[in-house]
PDB file of C-alpha atoms in Angstrom:
ATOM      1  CA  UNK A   1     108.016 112.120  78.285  1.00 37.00           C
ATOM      2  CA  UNK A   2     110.179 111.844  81.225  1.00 40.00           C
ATOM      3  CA  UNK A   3     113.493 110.261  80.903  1.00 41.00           C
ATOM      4  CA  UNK A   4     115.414 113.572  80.736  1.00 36.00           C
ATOM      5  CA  UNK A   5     113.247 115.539  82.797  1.00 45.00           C
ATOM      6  CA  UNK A   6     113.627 116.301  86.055  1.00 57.00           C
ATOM      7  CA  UNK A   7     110.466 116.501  89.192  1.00 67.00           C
ATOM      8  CA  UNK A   8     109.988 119.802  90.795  1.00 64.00           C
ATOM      9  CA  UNK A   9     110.751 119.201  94.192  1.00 65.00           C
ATOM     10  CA  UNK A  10     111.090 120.732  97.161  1.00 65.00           C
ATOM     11  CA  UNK A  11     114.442 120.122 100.067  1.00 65.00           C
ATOM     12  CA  UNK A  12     111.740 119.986 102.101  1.00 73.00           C
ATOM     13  CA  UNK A  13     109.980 116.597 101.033  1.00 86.00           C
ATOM     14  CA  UNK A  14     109.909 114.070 103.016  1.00 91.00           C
ATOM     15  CA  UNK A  15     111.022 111.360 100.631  1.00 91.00           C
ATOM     16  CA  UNK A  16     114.289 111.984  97.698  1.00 89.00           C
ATOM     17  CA  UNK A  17     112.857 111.642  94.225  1.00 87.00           C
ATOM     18  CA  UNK A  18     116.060 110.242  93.091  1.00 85.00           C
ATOM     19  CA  UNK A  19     115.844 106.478  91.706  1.00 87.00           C
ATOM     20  CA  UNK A  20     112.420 106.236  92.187  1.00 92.00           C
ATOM     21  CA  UNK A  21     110.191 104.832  88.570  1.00 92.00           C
ATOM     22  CA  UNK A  22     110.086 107.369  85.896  1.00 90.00           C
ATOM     23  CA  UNK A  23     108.380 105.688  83.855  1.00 90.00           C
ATOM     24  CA  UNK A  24     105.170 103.976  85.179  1.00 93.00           C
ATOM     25  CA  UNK A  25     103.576 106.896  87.595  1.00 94.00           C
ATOM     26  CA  UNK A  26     101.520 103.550  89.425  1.00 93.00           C
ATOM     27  CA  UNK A  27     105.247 102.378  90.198  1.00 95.00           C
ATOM     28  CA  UNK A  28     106.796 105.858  91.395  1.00 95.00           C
ATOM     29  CA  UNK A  29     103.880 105.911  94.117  1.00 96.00           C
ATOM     30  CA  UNK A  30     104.277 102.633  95.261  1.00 96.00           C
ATOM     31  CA  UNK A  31     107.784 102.553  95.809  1.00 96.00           C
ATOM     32  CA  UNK A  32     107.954 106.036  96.963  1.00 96.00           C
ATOM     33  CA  UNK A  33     105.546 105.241  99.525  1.00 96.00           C
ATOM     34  CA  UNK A  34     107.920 102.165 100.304  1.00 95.00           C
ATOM     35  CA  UNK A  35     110.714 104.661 100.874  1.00 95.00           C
ATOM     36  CA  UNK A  36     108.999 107.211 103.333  1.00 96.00           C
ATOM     37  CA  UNK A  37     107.868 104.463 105.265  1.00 96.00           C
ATOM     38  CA  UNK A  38     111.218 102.780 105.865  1.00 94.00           C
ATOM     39  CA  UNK A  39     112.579 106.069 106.251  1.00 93.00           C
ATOM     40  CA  UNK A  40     110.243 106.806 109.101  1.00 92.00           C
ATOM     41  CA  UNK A  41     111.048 103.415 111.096  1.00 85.00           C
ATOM     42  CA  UNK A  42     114.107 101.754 111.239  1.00 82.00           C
ATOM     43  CA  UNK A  43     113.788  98.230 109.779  1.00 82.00           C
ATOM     44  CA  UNK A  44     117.271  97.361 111.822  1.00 84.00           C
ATOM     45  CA  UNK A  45     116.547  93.340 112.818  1.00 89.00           C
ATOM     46  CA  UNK A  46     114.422  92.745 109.904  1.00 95.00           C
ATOM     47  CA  UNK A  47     115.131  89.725 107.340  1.00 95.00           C
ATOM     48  CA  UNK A  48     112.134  87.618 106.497  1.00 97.00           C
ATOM     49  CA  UNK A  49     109.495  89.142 105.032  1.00 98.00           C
ATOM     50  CA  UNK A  50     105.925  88.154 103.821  1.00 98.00           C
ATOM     51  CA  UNK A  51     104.191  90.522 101.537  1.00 97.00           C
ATOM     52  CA  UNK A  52     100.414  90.343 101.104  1.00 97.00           C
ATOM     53  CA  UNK A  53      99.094  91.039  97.721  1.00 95.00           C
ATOM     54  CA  UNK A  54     102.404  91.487  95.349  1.00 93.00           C
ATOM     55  CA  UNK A  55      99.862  92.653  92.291  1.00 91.00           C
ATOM     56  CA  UNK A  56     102.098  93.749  89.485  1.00 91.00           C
ATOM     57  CA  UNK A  57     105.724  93.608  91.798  1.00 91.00           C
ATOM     58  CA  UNK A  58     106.026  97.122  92.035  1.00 91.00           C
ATOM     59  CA  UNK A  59     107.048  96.614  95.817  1.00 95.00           C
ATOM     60  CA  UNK A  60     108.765  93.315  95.956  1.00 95.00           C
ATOM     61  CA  UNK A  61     111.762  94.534  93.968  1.00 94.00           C
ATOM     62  CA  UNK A  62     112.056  97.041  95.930  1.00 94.00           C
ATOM     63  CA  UNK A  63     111.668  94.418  98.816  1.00 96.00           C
ATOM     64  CA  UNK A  64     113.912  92.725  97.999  1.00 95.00           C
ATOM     65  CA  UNK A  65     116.580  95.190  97.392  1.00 94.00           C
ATOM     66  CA  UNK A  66     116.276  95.622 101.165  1.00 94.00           C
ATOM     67  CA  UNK A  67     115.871  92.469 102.762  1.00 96.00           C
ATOM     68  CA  UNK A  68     117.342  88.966 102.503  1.00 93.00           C
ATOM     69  CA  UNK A  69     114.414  86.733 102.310  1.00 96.00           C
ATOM     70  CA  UNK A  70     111.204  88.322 101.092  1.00 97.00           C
ATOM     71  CA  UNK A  71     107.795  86.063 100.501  1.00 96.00           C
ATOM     72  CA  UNK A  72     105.345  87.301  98.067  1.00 96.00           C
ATOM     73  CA  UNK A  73     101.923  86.264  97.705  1.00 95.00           C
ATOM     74  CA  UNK A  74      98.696  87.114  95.839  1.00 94.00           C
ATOM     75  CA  UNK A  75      95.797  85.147  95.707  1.00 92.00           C
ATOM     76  CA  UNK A  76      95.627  86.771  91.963  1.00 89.00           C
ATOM     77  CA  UNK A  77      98.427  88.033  90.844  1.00 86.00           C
ATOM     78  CA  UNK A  78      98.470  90.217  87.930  1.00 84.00           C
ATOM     79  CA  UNK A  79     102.092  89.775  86.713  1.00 82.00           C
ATOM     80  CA  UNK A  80     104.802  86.819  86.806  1.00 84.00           C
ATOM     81  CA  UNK A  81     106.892  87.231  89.352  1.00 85.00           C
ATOM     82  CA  UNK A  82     109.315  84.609  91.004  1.00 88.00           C
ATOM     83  CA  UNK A  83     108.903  82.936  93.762  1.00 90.00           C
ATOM     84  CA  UNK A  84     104.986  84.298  93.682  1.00 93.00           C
ATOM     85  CA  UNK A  85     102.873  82.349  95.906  1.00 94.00           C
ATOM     86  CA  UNK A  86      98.925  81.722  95.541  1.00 94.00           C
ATOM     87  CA  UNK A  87      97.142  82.028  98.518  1.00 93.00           C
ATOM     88  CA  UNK A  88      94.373  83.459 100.453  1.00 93.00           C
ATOM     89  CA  UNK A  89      95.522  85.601 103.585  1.00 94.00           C
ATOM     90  CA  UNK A  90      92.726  84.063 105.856  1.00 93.00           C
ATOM     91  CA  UNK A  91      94.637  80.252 104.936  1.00 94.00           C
ATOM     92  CA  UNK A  92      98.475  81.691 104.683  1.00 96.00           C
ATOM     93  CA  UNK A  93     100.454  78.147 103.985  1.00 96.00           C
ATOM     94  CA  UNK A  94     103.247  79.136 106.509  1.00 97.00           C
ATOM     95  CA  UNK A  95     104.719  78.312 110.235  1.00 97.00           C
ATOM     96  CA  UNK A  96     103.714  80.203 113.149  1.00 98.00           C
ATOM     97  CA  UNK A  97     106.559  82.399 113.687  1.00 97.00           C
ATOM     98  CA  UNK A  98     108.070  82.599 110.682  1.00 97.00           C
ATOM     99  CA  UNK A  99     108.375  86.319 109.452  1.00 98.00           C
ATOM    100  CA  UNK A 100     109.818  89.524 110.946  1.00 97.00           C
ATOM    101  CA  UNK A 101     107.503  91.767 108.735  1.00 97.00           C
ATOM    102  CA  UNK A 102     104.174  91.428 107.395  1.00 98.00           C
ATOM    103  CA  UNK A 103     103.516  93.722 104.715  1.00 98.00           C
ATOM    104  CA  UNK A 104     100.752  95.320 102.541  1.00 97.00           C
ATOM    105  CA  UNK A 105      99.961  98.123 100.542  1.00 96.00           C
ATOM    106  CA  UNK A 106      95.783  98.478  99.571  1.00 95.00           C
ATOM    107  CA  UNK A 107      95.118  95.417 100.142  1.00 96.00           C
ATOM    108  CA  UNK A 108      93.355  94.782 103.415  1.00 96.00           C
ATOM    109  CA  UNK A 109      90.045  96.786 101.838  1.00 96.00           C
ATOM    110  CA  UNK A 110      90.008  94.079  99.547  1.00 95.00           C
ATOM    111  CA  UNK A 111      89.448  90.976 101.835  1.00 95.00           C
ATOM    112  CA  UNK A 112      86.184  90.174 103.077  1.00 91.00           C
ATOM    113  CA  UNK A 113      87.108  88.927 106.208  1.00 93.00           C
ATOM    114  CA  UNK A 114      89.627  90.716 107.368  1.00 96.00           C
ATOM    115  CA  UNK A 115      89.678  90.026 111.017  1.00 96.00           C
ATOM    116  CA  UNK A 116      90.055  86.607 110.128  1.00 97.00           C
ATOM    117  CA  UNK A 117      92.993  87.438 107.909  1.00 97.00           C
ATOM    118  CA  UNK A 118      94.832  89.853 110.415  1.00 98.00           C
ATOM    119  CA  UNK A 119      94.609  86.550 112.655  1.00 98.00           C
ATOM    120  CA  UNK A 120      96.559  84.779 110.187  1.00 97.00           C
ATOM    121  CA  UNK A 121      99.713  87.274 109.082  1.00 98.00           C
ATOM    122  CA  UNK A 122      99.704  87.317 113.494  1.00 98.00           C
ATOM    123  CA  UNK A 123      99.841  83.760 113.497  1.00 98.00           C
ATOM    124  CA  UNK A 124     102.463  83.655 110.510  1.00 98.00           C
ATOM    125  CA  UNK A 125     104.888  86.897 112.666  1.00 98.00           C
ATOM    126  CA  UNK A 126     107.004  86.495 115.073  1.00 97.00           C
ATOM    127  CA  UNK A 127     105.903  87.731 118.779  1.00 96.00           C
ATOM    128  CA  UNK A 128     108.723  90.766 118.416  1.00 94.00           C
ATOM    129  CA  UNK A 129     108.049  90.934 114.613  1.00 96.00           C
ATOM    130  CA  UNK A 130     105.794  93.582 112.942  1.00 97.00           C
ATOM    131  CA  UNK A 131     102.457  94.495 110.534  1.00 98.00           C
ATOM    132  CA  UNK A 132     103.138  97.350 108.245  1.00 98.00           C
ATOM    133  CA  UNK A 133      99.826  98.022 106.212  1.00 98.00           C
ATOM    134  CA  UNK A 134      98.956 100.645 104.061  1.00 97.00           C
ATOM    135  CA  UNK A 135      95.254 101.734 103.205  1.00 96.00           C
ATOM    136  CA  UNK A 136      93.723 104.654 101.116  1.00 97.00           C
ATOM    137  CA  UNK A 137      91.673 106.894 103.130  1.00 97.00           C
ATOM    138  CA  UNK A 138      88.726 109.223 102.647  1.00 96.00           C
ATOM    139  CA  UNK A 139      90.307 111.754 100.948  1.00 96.00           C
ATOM    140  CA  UNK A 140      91.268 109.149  98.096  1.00 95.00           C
ATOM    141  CA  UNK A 141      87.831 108.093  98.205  1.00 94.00           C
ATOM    142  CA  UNK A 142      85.959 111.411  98.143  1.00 93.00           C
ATOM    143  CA  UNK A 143      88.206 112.560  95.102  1.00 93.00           C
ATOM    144  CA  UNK A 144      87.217 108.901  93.705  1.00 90.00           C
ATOM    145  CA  UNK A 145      83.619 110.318  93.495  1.00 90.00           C
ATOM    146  CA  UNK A 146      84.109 113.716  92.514  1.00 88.00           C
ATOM    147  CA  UNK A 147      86.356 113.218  90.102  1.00 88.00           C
ATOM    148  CA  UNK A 148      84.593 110.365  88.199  1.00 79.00           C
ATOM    149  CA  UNK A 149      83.061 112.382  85.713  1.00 76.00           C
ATOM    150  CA  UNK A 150      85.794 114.906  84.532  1.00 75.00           C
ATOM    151  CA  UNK A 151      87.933 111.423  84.213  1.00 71.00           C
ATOM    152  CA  UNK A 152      85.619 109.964  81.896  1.00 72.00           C
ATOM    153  CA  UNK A 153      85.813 112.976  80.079  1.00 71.00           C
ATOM    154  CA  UNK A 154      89.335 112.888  79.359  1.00 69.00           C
ATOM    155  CA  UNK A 155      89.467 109.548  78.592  1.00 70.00           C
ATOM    156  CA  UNK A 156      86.478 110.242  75.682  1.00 71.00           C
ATOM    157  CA  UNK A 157      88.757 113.445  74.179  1.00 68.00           C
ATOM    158  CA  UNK A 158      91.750 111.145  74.305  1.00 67.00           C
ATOM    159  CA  UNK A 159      90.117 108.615  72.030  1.00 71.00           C
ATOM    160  CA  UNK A 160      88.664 111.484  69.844  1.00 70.00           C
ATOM    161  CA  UNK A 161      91.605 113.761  69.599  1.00 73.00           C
ATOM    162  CA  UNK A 162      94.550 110.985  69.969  1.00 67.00           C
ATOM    163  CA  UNK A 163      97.891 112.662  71.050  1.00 60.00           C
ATOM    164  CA  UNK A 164      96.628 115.669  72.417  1.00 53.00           C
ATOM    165  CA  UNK A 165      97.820 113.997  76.232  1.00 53.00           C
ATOM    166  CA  UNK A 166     101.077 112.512  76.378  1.00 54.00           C
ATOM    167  CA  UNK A 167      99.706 109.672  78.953  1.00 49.00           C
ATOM    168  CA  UNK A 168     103.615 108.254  78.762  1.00 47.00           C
ATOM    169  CA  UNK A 169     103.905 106.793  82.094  1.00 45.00           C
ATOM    170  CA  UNK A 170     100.541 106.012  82.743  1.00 42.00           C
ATOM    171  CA  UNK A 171     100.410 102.375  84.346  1.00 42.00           C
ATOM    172  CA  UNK A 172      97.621 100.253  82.707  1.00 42.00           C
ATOM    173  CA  UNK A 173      97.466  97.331  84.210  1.00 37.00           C
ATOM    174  CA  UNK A 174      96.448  96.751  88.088  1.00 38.00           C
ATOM    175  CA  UNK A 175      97.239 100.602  88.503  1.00 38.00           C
ATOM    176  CA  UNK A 176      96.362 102.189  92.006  1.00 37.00           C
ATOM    177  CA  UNK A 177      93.011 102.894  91.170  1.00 35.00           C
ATOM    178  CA  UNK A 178      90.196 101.787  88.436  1.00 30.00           C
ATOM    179  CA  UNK A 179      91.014 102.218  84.873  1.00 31.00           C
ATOM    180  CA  UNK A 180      88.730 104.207  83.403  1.00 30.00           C
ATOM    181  CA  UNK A 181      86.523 102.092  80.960  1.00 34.00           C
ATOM    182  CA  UNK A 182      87.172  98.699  82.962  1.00 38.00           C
ATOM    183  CA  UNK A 183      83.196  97.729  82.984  1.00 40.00           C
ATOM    184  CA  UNK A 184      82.493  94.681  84.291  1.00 41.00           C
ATOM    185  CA  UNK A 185      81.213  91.851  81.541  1.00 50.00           C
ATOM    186  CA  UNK A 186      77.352  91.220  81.498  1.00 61.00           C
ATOM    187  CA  UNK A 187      76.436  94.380  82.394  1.00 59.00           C
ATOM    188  CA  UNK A 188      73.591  96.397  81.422  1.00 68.00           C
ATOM    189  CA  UNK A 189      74.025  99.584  78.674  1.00 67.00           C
ATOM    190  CA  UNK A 190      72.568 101.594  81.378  1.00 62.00           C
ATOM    191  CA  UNK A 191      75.116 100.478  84.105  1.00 61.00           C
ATOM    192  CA  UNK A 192      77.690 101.054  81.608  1.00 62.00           C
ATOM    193  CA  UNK A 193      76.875 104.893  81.330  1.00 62.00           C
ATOM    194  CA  UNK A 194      76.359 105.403  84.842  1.00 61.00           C
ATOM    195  CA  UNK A 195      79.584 104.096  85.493  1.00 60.00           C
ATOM    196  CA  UNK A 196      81.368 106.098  83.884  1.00 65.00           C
ATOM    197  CA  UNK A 197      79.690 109.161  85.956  1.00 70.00           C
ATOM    198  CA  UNK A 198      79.678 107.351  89.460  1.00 74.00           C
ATOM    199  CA  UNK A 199      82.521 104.857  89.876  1.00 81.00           C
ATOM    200  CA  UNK A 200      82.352 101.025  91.139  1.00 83.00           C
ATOM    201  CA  UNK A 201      83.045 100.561  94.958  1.00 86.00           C
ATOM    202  CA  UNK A 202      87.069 100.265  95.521  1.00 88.00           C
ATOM    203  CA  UNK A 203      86.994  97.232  97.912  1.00 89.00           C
ATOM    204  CA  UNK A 204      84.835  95.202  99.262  1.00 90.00           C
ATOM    205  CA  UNK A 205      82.113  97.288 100.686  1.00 92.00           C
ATOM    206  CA  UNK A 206      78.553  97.008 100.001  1.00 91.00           C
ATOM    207  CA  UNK A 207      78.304 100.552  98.758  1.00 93.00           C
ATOM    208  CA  UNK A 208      80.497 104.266  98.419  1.00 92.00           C
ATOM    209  CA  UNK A 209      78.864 105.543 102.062  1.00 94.00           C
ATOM    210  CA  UNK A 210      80.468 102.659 104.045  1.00 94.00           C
ATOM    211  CA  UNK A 211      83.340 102.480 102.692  1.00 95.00           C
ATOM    212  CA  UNK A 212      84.031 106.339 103.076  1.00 95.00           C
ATOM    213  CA  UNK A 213      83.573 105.475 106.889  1.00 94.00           C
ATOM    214  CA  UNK A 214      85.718 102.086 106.371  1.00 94.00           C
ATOM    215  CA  UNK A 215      88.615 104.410 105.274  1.00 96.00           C
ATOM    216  CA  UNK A 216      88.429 106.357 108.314  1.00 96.00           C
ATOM    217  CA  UNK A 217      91.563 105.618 110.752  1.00 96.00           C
ATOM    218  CA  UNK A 218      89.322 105.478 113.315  1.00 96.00           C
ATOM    219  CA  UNK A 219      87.674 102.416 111.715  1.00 97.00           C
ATOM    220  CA  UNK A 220      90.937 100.751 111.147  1.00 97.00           C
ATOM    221  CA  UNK A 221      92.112 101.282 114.597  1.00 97.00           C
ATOM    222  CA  UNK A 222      89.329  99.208 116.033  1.00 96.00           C
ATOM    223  CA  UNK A 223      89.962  96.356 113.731  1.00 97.00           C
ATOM    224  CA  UNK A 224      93.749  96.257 114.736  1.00 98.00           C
ATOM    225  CA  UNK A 225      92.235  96.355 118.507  1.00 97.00           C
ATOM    226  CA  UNK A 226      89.699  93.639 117.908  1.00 97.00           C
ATOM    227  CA  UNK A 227      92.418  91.488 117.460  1.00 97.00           C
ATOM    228  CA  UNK A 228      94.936  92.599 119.936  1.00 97.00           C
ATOM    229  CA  UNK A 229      97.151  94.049 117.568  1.00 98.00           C
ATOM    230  CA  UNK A 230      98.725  97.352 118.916  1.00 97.00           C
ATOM    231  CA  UNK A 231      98.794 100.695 116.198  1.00 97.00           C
ATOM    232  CA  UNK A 232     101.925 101.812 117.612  1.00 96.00           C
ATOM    233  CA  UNK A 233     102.684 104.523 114.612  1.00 96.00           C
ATOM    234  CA  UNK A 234     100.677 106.070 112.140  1.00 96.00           C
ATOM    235  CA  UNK A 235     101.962 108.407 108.870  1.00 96.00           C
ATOM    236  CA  UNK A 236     100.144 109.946 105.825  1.00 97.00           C
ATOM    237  CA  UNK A 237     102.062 108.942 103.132  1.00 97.00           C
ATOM    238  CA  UNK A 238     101.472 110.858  99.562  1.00 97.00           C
ATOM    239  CA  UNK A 239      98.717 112.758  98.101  1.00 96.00           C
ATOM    240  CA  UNK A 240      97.523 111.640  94.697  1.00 93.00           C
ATOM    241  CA  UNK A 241      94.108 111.353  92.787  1.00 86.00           C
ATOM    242  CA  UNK A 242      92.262 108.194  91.312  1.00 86.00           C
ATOM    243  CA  UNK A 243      92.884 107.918  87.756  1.00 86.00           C
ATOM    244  CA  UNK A 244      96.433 108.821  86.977  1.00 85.00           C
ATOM    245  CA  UNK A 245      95.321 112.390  86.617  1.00 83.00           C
ATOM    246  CA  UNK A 246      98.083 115.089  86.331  1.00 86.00           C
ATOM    247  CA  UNK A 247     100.871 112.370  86.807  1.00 90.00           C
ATOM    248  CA  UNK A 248     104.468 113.327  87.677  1.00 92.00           C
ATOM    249  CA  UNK A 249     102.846 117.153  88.483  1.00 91.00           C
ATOM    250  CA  UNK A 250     103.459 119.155  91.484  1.00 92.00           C
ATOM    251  CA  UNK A 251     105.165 116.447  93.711  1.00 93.00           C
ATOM    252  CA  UNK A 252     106.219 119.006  95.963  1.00 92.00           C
ATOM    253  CA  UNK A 253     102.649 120.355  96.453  1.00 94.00           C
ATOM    254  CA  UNK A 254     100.884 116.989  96.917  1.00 95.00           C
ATOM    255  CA  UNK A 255     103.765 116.085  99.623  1.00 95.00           C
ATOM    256  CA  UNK A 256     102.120 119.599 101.658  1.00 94.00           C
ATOM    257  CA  UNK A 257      98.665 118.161 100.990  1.00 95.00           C
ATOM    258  CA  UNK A 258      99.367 114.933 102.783  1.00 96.00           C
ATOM    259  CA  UNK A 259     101.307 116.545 105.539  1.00 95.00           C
ATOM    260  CA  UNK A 260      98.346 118.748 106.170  1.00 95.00           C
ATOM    261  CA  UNK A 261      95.488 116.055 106.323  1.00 94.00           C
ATOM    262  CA  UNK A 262      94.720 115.243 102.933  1.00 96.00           C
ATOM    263  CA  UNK A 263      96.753 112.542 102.268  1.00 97.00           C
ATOM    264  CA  UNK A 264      95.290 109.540 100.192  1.00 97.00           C
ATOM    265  CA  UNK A 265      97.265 106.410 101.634  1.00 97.00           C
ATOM    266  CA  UNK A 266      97.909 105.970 105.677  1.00 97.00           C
ATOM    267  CA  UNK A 267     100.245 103.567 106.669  1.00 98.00           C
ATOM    268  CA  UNK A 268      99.758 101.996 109.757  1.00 98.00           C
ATOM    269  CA  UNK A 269     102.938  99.938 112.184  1.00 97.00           C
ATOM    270  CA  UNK A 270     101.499  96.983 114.437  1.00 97.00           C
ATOM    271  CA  UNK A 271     102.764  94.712 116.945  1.00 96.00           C
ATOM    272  CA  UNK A 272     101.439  92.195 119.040  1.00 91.00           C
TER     273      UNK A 272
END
């Protein structure tokens, strides 16, 4: 699909297309993400670096292409990866101290107690060291709902009428959001068919209403506060929907979106 092709950009985006993944659109997000938000702070002092939740590696190759000594860890990761370390972020097996950069990307929804955990990757950073994390926001999640249905229709005419999309690129493992058809085991037919017309919570919220207010900044602001960690910058990164839909299309476009409010990832810069 894409090899020879070239995005339609704009000069006016905020992060170069050029050498970012062709080929796996769950990859090209990631790391392009990874780009606007070194691009926006300097990472000038930074060496040691812990990354919560590597998932597939999309990130920690490109971590490591910038910094000398990058520490990965997943308490499931979903591809081999060197140097991968098992852990739990509330129990991180490191010295106080240790890092210059804590790092995640869609992760923290996914811990139950995150105050606890924030406590931790504080512990683990140095006093003049910093928390970059990245969450999806409200946007992401409305789309999440809206969008459920016409996604499960696609995916039925793909099996039905096989070729008609070219889903080249697609990333199907661990991608940024639910693949369509991932039903958990031991569930009931019925649960089966409404889930593929109202999707499965993203994180670890008890249901779609509170987590639609956990994705607000405003919520995320007073967890940083509750643990005397300081939000000193804030960014919208990229607009993109749940379920690969429309990959490698109108980069330009989605880059406005996300300028203008309706970005699905913020990233968020902490310090002690």
């Amino acid at each position: 699909m894409f090899g020879s092709e070239r995005l339609e950009t704009s000069i006016f985006m905020r992060v170069p297309m050029d050498g970012l993944p062709l080929d796996n659109w769950h990859h090209f997000l990631r790391v392009r993400d990874l780009n606007q938000i070194f691009s926006e702070v300097p990472s000038v002092g930074i060496s040691r670096v812990l990354e919560i939740g590597a998932g597939d590696g999309a990130q920690t190759f490109a971590l490591r292409e910038r910094f000398s000594e990058v520490i990965s860890m997943d308490i499931s990761p979903s591809a081999k990866l060197d140097g991968i370390i098992v852990a739990d972020a509330e129990n991180l097996p490191f010295v106080d101290g240790y890092f210059d950069l804590v790092f995640s990307s869609n992760v923290l929804e996914h811990i139950e107690s995150v105050e606890e955990s924030l406590l931790e990757m504080k512990r683990v950073l140095d006093p003049k060291g910093i928390m970059i994390h990245t969450m999806p926001t409200t946007t992401w999640k409305v789309i999440q709902l809206v969008v459920r249905p016409l996604a499960t229709i696609t995916k039925i005419t793909r099996k039905l009428i096989p070729g008609l999309f070219d889903v080249s690129g697609r990333n199907r493992a661990r991608a940024h959001s639910f693949e369509i058809g991932d039903d958990l085991p031991k569930r009931s037919i019925l649960k089966k068919i409404l889930g593929q017309i109202i999707p499965t919570v993203h994180g670890v919220s008890k249901n779609h209403v509170q987590e639609i207010i956990r994705f607000r900044t405003e919520w995320w602001m007073r967890k940083f506060k509750q643990v005397e960690l300081n939000c000193y910058h804030s960014s919208p990164l990229f607009f993109h929907s749940p379920y690969d839909i429309l990959p490698y299309k109108l980069v330009g476009f989605r880059d406005r979106l996300a300028r203008n409010g309706m970005a699905s990832v913020q990233a968020f810069w902490l310090r002690s």
